[in-house]
PDB file of C-alpha atoms in Angstrom:
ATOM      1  CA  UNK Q   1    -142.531 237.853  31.890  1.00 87.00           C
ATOM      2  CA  UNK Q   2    -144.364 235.215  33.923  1.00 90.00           C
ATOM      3  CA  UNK Q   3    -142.996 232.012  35.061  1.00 91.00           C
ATOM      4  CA  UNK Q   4    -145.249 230.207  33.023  1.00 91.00           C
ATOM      5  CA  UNK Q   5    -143.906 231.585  29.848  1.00 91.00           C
ATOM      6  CA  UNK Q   6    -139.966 230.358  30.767  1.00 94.00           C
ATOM      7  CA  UNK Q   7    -138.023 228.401  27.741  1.00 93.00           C
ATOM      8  CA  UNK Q   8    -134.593 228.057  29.666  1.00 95.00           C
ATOM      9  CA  UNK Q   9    -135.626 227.357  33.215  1.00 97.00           C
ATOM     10  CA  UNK Q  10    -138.421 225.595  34.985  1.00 97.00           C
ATOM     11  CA  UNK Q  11    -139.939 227.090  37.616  1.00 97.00           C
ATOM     12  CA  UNK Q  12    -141.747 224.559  39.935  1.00 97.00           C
ATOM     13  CA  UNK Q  13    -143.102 225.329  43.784  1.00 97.00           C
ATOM     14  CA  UNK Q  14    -144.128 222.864  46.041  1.00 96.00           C
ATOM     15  CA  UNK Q  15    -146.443 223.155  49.266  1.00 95.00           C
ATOM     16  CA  UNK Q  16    -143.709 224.632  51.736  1.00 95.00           C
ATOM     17  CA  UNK Q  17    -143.232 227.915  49.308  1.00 96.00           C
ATOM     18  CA  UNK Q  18    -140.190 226.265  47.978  1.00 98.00           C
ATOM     19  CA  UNK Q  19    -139.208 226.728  44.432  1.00 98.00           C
ATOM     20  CA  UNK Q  20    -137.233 224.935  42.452  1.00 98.00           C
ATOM     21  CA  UNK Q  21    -135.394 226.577  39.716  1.00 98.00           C
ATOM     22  CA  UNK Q  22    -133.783 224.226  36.966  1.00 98.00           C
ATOM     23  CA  UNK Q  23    -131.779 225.669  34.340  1.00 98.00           C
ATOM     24  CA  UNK Q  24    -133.071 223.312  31.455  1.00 97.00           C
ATOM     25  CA  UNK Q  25    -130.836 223.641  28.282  1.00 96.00           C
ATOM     26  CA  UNK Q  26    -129.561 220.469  28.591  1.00 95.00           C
ATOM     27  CA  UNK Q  27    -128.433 219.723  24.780  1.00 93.00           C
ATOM     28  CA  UNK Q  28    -126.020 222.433  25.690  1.00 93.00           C
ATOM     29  CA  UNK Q  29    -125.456 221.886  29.424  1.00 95.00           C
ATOM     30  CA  UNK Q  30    -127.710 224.099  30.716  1.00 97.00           C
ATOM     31  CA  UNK Q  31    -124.712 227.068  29.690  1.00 95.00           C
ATOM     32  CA  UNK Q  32    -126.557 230.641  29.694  1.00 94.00           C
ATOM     33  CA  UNK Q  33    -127.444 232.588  27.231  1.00 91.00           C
ATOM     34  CA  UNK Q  34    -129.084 236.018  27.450  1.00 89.00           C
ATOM     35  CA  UNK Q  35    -132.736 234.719  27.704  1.00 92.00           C
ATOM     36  CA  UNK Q  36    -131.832 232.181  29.956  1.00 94.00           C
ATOM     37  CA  UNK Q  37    -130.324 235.197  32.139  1.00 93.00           C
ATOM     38  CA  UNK Q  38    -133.523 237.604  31.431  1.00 94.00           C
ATOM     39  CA  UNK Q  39    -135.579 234.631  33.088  1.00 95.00           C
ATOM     40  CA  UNK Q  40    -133.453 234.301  36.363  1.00 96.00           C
ATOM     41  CA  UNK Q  41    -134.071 237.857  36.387  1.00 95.00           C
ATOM     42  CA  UNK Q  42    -137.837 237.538  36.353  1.00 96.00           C
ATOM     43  CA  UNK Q  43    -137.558 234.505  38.231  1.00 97.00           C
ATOM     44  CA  UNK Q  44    -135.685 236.327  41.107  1.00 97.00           C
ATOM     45  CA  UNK Q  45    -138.786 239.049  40.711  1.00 97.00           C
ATOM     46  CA  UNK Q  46    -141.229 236.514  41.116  1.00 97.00           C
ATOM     47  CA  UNK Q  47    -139.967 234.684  44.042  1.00 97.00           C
ATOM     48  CA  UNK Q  48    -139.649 238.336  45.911  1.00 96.00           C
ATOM     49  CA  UNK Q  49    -143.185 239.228  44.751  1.00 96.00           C
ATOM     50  CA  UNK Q  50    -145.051 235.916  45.308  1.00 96.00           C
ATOM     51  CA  UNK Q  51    -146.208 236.009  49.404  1.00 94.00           C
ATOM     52  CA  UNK Q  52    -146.660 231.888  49.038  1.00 96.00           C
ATOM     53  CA  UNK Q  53    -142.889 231.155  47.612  1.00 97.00           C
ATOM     54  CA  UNK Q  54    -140.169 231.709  50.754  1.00 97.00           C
ATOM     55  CA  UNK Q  55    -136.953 229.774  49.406  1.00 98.00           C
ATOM     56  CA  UNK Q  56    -135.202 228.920  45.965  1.00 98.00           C
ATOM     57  CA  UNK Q  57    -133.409 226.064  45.050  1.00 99.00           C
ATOM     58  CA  UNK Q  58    -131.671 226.463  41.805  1.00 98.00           C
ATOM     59  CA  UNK Q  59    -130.114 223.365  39.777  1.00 98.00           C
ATOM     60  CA  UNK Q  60    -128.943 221.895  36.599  1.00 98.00           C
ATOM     61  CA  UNK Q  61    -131.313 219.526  34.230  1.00 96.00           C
ATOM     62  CA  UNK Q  62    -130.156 215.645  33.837  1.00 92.00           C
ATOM     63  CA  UNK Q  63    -129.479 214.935  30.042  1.00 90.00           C
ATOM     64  CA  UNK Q  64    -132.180 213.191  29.476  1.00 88.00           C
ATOM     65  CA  UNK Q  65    -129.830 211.344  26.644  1.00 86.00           C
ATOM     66  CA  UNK Q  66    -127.235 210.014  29.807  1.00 87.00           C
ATOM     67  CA  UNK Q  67    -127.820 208.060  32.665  1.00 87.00           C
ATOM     68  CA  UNK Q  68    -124.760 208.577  33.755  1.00 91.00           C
ATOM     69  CA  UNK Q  69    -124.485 210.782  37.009  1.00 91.00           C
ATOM     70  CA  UNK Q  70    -121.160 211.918  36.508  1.00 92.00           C
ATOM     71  CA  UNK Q  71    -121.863 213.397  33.107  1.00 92.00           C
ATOM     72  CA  UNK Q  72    -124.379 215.823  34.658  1.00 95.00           C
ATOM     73  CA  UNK Q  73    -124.063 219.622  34.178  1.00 97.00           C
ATOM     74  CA  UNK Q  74    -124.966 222.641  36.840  1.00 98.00           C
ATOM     75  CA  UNK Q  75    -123.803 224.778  33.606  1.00 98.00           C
ATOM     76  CA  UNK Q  76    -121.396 225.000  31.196  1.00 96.00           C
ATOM     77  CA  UNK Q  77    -120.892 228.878  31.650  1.00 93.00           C
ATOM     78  CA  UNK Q  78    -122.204 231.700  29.659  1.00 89.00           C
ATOM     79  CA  UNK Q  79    -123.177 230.952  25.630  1.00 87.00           C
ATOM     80  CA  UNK Q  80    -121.686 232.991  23.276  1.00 76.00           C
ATOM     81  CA  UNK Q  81    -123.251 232.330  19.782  1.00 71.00           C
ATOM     82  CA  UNK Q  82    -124.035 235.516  17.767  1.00 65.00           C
ATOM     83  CA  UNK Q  83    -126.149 233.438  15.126  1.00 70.00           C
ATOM     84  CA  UNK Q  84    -128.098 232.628  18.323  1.00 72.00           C
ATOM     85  CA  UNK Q  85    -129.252 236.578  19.109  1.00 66.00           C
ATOM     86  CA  UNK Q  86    -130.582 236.713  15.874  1.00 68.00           C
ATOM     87  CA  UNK Q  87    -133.396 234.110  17.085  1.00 76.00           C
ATOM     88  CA  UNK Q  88    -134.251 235.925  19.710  1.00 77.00           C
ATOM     89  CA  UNK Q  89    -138.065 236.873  19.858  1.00 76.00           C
ATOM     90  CA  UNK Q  90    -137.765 240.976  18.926  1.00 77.00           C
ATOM     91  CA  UNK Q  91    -139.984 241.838  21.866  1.00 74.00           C
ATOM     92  CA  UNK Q  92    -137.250 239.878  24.605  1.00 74.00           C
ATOM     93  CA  UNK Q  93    -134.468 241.997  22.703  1.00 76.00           C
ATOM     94  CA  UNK Q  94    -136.400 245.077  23.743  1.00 76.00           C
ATOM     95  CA  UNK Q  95    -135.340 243.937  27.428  1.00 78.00           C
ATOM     96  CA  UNK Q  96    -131.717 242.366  26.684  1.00 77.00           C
ATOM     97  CA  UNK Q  97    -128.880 244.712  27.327  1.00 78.00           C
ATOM     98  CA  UNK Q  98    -126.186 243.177  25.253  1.00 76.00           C
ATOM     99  CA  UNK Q  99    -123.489 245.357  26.680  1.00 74.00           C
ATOM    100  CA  UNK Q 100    -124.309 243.951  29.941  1.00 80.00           C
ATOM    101  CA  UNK Q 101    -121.999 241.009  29.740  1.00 83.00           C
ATOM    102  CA  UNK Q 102    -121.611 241.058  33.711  1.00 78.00           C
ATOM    103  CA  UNK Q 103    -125.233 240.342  33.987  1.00 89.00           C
ATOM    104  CA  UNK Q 104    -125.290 243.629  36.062  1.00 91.00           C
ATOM    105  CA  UNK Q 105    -129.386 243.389  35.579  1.00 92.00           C
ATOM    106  CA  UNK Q 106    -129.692 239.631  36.853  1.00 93.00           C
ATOM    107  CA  UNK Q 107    -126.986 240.140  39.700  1.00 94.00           C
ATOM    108  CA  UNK Q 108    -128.070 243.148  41.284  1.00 95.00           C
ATOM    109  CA  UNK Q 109    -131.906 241.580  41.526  1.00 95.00           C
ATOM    110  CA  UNK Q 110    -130.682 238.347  43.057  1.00 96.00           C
ATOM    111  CA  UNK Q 111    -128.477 240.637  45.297  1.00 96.00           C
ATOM    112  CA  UNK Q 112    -131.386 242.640  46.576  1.00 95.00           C
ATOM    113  CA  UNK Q 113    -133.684 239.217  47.898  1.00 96.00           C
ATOM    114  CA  UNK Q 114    -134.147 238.468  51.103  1.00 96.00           C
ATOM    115  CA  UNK Q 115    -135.708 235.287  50.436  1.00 97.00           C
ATOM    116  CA  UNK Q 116    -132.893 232.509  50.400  1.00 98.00           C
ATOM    117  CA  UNK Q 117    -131.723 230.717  47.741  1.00 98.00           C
ATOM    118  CA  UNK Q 118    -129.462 227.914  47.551  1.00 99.00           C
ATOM    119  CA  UNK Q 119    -127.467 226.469  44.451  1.00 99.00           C
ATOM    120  CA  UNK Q 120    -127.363 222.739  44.430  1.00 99.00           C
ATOM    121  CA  UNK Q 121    -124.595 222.355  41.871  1.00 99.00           C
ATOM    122  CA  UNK Q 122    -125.350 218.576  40.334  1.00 98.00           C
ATOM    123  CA  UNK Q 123    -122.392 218.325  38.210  1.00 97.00           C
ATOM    124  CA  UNK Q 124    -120.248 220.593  36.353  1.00 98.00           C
ATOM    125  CA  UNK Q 125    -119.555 224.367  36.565  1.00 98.00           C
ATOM    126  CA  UNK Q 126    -117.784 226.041  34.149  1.00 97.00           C
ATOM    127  CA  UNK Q 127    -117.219 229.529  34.208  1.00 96.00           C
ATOM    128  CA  UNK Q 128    -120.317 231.911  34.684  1.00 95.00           C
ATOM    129  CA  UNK Q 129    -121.953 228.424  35.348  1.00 96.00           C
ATOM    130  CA  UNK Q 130    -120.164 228.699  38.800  1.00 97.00           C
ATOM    131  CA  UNK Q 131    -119.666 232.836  39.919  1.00 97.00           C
ATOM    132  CA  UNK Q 132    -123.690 232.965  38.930  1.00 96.00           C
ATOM    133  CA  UNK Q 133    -123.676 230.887  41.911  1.00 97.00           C
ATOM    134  CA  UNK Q 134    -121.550 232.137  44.253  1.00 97.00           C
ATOM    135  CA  UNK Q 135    -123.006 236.050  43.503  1.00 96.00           C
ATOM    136  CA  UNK Q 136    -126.641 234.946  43.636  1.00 96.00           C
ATOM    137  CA  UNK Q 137    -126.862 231.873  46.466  1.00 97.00           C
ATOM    138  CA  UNK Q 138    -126.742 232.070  49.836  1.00 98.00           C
ATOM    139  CA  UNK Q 139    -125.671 228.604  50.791  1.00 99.00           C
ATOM    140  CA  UNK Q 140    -123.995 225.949  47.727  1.00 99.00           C
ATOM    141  CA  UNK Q 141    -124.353 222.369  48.140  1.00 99.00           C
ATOM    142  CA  UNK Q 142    -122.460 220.217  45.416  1.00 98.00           C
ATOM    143  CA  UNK Q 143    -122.808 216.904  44.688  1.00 98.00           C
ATOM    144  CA  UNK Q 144    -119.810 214.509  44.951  1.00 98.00           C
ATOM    145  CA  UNK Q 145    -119.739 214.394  41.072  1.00 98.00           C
ATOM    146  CA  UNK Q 146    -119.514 218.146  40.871  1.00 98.00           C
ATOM    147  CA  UNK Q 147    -116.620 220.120  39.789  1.00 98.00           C
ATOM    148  CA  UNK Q 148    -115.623 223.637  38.932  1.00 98.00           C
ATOM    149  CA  UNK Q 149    -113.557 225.714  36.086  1.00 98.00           C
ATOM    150  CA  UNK Q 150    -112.704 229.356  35.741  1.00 97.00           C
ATOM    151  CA  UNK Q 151    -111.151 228.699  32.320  1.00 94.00           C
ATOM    152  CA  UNK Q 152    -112.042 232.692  31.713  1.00 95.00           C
ATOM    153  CA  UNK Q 153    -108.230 232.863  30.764  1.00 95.00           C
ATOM    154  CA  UNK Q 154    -108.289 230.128  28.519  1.00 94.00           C
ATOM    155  CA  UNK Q 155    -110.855 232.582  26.298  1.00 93.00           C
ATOM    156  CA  UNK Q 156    -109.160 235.521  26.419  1.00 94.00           C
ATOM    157  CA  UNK Q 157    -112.042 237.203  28.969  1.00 94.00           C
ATOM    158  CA  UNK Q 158    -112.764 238.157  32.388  1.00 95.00           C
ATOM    159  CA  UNK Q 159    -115.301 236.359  35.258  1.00 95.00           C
ATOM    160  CA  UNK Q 160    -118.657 238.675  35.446  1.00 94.00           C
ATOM    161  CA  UNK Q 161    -121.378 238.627  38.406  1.00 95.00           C
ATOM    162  CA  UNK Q 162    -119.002 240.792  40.432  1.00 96.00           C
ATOM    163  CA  UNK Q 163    -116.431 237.686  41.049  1.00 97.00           C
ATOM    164  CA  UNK Q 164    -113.177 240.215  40.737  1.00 97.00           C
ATOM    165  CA  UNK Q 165    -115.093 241.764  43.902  1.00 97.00           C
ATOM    166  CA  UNK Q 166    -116.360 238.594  46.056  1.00 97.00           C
ATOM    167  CA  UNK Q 167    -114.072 235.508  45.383  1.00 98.00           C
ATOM    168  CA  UNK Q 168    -111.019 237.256  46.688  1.00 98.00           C
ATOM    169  CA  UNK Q 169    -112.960 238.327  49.855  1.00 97.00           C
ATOM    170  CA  UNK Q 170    -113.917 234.879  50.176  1.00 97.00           C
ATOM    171  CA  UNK Q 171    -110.438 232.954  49.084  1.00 98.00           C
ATOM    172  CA  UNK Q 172    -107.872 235.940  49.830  1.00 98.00           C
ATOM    173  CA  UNK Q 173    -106.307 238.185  46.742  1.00 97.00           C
ATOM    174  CA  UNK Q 174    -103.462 235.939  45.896  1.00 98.00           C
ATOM    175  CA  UNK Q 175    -105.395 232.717  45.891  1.00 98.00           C
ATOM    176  CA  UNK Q 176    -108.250 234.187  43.169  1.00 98.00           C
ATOM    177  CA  UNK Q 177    -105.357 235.377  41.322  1.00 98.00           C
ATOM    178  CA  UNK Q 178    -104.583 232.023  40.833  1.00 98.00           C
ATOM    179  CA  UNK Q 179    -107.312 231.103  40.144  1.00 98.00           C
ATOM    180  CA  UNK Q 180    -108.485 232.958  37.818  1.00 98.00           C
ATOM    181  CA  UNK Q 181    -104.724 233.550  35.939  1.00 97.00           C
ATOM    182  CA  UNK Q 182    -104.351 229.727  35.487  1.00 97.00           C
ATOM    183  CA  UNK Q 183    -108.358 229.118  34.988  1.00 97.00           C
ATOM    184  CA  UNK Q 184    -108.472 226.176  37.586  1.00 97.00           C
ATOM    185  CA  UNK Q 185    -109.734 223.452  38.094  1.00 98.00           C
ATOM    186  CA  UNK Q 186    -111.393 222.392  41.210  1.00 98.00           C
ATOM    187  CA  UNK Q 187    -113.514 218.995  42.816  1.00 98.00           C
ATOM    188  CA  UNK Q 188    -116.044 219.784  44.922  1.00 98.00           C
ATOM    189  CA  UNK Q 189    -114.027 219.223  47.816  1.00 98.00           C
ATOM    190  CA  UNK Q 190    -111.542 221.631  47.173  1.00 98.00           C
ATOM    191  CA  UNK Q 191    -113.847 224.266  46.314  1.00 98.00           C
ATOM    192  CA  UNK Q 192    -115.716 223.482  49.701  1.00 98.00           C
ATOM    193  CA  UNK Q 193    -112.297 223.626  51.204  1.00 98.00           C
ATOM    194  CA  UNK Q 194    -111.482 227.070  49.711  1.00 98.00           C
ATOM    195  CA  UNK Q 195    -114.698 228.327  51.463  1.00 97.00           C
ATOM    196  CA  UNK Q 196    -116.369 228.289  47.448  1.00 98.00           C
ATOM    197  CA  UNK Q 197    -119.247 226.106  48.696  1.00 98.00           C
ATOM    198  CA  UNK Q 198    -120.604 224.807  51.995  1.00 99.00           C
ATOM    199  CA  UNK Q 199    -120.685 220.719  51.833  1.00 98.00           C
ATOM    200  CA  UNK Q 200    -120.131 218.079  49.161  1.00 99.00           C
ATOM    201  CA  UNK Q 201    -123.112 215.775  49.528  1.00 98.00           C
ATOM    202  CA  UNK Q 202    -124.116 212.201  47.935  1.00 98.00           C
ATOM    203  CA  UNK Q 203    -125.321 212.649  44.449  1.00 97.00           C
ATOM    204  CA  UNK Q 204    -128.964 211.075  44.964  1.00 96.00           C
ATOM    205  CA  UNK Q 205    -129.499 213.040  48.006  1.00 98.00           C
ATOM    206  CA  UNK Q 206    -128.564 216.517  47.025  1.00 98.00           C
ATOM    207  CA  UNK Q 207    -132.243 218.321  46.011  1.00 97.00           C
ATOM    208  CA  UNK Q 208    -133.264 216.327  48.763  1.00 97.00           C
ATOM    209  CA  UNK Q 209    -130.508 217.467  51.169  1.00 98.00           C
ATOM    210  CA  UNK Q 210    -131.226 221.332  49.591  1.00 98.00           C
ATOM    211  CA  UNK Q 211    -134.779 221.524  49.805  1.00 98.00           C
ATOM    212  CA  UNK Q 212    -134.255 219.820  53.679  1.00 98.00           C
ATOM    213  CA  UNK Q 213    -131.929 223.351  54.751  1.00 98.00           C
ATOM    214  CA  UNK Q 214    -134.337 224.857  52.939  1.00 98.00           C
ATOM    215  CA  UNK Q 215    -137.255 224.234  55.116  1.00 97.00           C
ATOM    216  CA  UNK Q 216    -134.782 224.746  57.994  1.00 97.00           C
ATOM    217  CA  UNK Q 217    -135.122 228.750  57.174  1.00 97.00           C
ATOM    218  CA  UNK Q 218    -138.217 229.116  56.886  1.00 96.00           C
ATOM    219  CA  UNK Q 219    -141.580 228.551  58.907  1.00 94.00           C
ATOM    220  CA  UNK Q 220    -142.460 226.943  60.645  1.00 95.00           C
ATOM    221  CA  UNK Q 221    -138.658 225.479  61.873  1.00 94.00           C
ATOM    222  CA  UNK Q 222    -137.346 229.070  61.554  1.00 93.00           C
ATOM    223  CA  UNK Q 223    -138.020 232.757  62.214  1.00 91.00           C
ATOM    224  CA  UNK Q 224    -138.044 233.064  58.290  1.00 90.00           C
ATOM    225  CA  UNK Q 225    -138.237 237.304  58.785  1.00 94.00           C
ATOM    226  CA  UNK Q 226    -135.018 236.580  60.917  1.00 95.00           C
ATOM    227  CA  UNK Q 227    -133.267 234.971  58.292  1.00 95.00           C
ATOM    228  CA  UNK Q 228    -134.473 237.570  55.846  1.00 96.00           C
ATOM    229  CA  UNK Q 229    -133.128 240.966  57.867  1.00 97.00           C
ATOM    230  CA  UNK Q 230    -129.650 239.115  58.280  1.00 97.00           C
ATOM    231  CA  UNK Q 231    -129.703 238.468  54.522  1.00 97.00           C
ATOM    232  CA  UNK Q 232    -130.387 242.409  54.092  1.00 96.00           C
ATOM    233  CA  UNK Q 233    -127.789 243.631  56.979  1.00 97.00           C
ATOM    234  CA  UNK Q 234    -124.982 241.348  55.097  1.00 96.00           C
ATOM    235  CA  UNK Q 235    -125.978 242.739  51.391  1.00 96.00           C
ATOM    236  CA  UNK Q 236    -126.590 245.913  52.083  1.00 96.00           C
ATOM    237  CA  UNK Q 237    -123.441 247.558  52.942  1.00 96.00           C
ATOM    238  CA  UNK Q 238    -122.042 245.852  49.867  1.00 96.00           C
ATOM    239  CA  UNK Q 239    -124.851 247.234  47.200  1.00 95.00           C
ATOM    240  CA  UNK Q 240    -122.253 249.969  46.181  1.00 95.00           C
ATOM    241  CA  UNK Q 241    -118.788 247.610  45.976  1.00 96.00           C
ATOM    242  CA  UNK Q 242    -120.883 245.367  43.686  1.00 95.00           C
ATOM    243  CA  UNK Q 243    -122.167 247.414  41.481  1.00 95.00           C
ATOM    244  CA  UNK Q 244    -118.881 249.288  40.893  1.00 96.00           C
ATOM    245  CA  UNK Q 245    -117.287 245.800  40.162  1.00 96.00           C
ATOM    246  CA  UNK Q 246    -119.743 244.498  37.409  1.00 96.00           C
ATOM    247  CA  UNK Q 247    -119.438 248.032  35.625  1.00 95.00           C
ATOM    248  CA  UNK Q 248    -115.598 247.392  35.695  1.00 96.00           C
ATOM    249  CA  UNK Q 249    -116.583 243.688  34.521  1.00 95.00           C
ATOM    250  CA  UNK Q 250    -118.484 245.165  32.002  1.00 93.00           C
ATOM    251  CA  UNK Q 251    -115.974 247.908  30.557  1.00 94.00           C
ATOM    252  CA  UNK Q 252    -113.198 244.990  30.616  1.00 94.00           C
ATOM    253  CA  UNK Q 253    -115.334 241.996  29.116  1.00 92.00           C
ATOM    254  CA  UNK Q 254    -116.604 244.816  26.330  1.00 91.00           C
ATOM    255  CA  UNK Q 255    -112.621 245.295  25.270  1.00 93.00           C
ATOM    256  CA  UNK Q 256    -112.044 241.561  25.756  1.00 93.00           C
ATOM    257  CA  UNK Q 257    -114.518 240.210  23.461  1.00 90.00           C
ATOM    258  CA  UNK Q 258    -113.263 242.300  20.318  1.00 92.00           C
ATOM    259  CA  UNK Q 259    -109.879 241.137  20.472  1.00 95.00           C
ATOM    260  CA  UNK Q 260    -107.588 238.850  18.165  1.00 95.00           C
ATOM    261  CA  UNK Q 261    -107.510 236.055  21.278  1.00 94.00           C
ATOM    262  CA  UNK Q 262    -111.171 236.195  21.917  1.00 92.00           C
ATOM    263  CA  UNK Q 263    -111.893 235.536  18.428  1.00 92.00           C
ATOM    264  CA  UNK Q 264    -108.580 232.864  18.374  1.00 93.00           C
ATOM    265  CA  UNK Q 265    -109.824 230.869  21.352  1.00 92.00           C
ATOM    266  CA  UNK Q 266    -113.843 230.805  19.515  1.00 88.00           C
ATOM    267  CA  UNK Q 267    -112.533 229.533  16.450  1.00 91.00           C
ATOM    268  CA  UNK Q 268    -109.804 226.736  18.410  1.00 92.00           C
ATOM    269  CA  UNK Q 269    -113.024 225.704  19.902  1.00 86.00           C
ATOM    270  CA  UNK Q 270    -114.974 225.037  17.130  1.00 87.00           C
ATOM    271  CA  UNK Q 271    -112.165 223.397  15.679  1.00 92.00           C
ATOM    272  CA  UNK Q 272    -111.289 221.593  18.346  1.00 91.00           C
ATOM    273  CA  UNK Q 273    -107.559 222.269  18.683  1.00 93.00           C
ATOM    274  CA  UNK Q 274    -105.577 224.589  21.243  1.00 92.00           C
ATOM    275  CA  UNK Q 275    -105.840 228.479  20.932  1.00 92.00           C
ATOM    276  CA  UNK Q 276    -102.416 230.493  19.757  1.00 94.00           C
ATOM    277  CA  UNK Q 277    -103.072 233.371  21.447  1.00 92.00           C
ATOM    278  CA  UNK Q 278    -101.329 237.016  20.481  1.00 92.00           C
ATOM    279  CA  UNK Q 279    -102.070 239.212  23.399  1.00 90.00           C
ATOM    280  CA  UNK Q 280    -104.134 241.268  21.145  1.00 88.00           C
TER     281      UNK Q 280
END
């Protein structure tokens, strides 16, 4: 798959070798289904291919219905609609692992860049929305209007992109039980202050602000190969732990997502009312 043949993202590169990712679903806030995931993959294999592109930017497309910044979405987490795989062109199937609910695939190919990539999170993250982020960005910048939900709980599943392993390296083991247990809630100034992200930063500045670290770690203001081999000392080691987590992820989202209190909490949300769950 070339860039030029993306539905769910936009792929854009500007004279530096930045690129600019933008998930752009935005009449379902930008969440991510399993083509949108298939073209982070490729567009994780063309950034590490292309000798021109040396950074990645990824963010969340405006609703182009709301002109209100506070309503923006980063994503609204992964999209589980089963009518929706039947629409799926038959030759993208061929290359869509259903069982990989982790996003093993996408995860392990952002994992392996050395090419930095930064998440500018423009408004809300829910859910696979936000640990696609943390697993696959080097830096996160949100913007003051951004905020964050692991409701995982609240569906009856389990986070994915090797969370279980990273967030409580990053936030300690009791404080990502927490969080995931109670599916919290979180402004962007907690989740800075929980060492989740790196700065909140004004709303109208933050591509602005990201693309302006970008060109800090690259040529010609950095030793961009420098950057790179610290990128691959700091992954490397950790190859192994990840992939062992997202096959657990896997094996525990597969069981999850055939119980009674999956099912309960897709139907309360259709019908808009609170899930009775059975623990079942």
């Amino acid at each position: 798959m070339n860039v030029d043949e993306f539905k769910d993202i936009i792929w854009d590169k500007d004279e530096n070798g930045i690129v600019t990712v933008t998930l752009n679903i935005p009449k379902r806030k930008n969440a991510l289904s399993n083509v949108t995931f298939l073209e982070l993959y490729y567009a994780a294999e063309a950034l590490k291919k292309d000798k021109t592109a040396r950074a990645m930017i990824i963010t969340g497309a405006k609703d182009p219905n709301s002109s209100d910044p506070k309503k923006e979405a980063f994503s609204s987490g992964g999209y589980f609609n089963m009518a929706f795989l039947k629409t799926i062109d038959p030759e993208l199937m061929k290359e869509i692992e259903i069982a990989d609910i982790a996003q093993k695939k996408a995860c392990l190919k952002f994992w392996d860049l050395d090419k930095p990539v930064i998440a500018a999170v423009n408004g809300l993250a829910i859910g696979a929305g936000y640990t696609f982020a943390i697993a696959c960005s080097d830096l996160i910048y949100m913007s003051e209007y951004a905020w964050v939900r692991f409701g995982f709980v609240h569906l009856g599943i389990l986070p994915e992109f090797a969370t279980t392993y990273i967030i409580p390296r990053l936030v300690g083991f009791h404080k990502a039980k927490e969080l995931f247990y109670f599916g919290a809630t979180l402004t962007a100034q907690e989740t800075v202050d929980l060492g989740l992200a790196n700065e909140v930063v004004p709303h109208d500045k933050l591509l602005s602000y990201c693309k302006e670290k970008a060109s800090l770690l690259i040529p010609p203001k950095a030793a961009g190969l420098g950057v790179r081999l610290q990128k691959r000392a700091m992954h490397k080691p950790l190859v192994e732990a990840l992939s062992n987590a997202l096959d657990a992820e896997n094996k525990g989202l597969g069981k999850a997502t055939t119980t009674y209190d999956f099912s309960e909490a897709m139907n309360a949300r259709k019908e808009k009312r609170e899930p009775v769950f059975k623990g079942k």
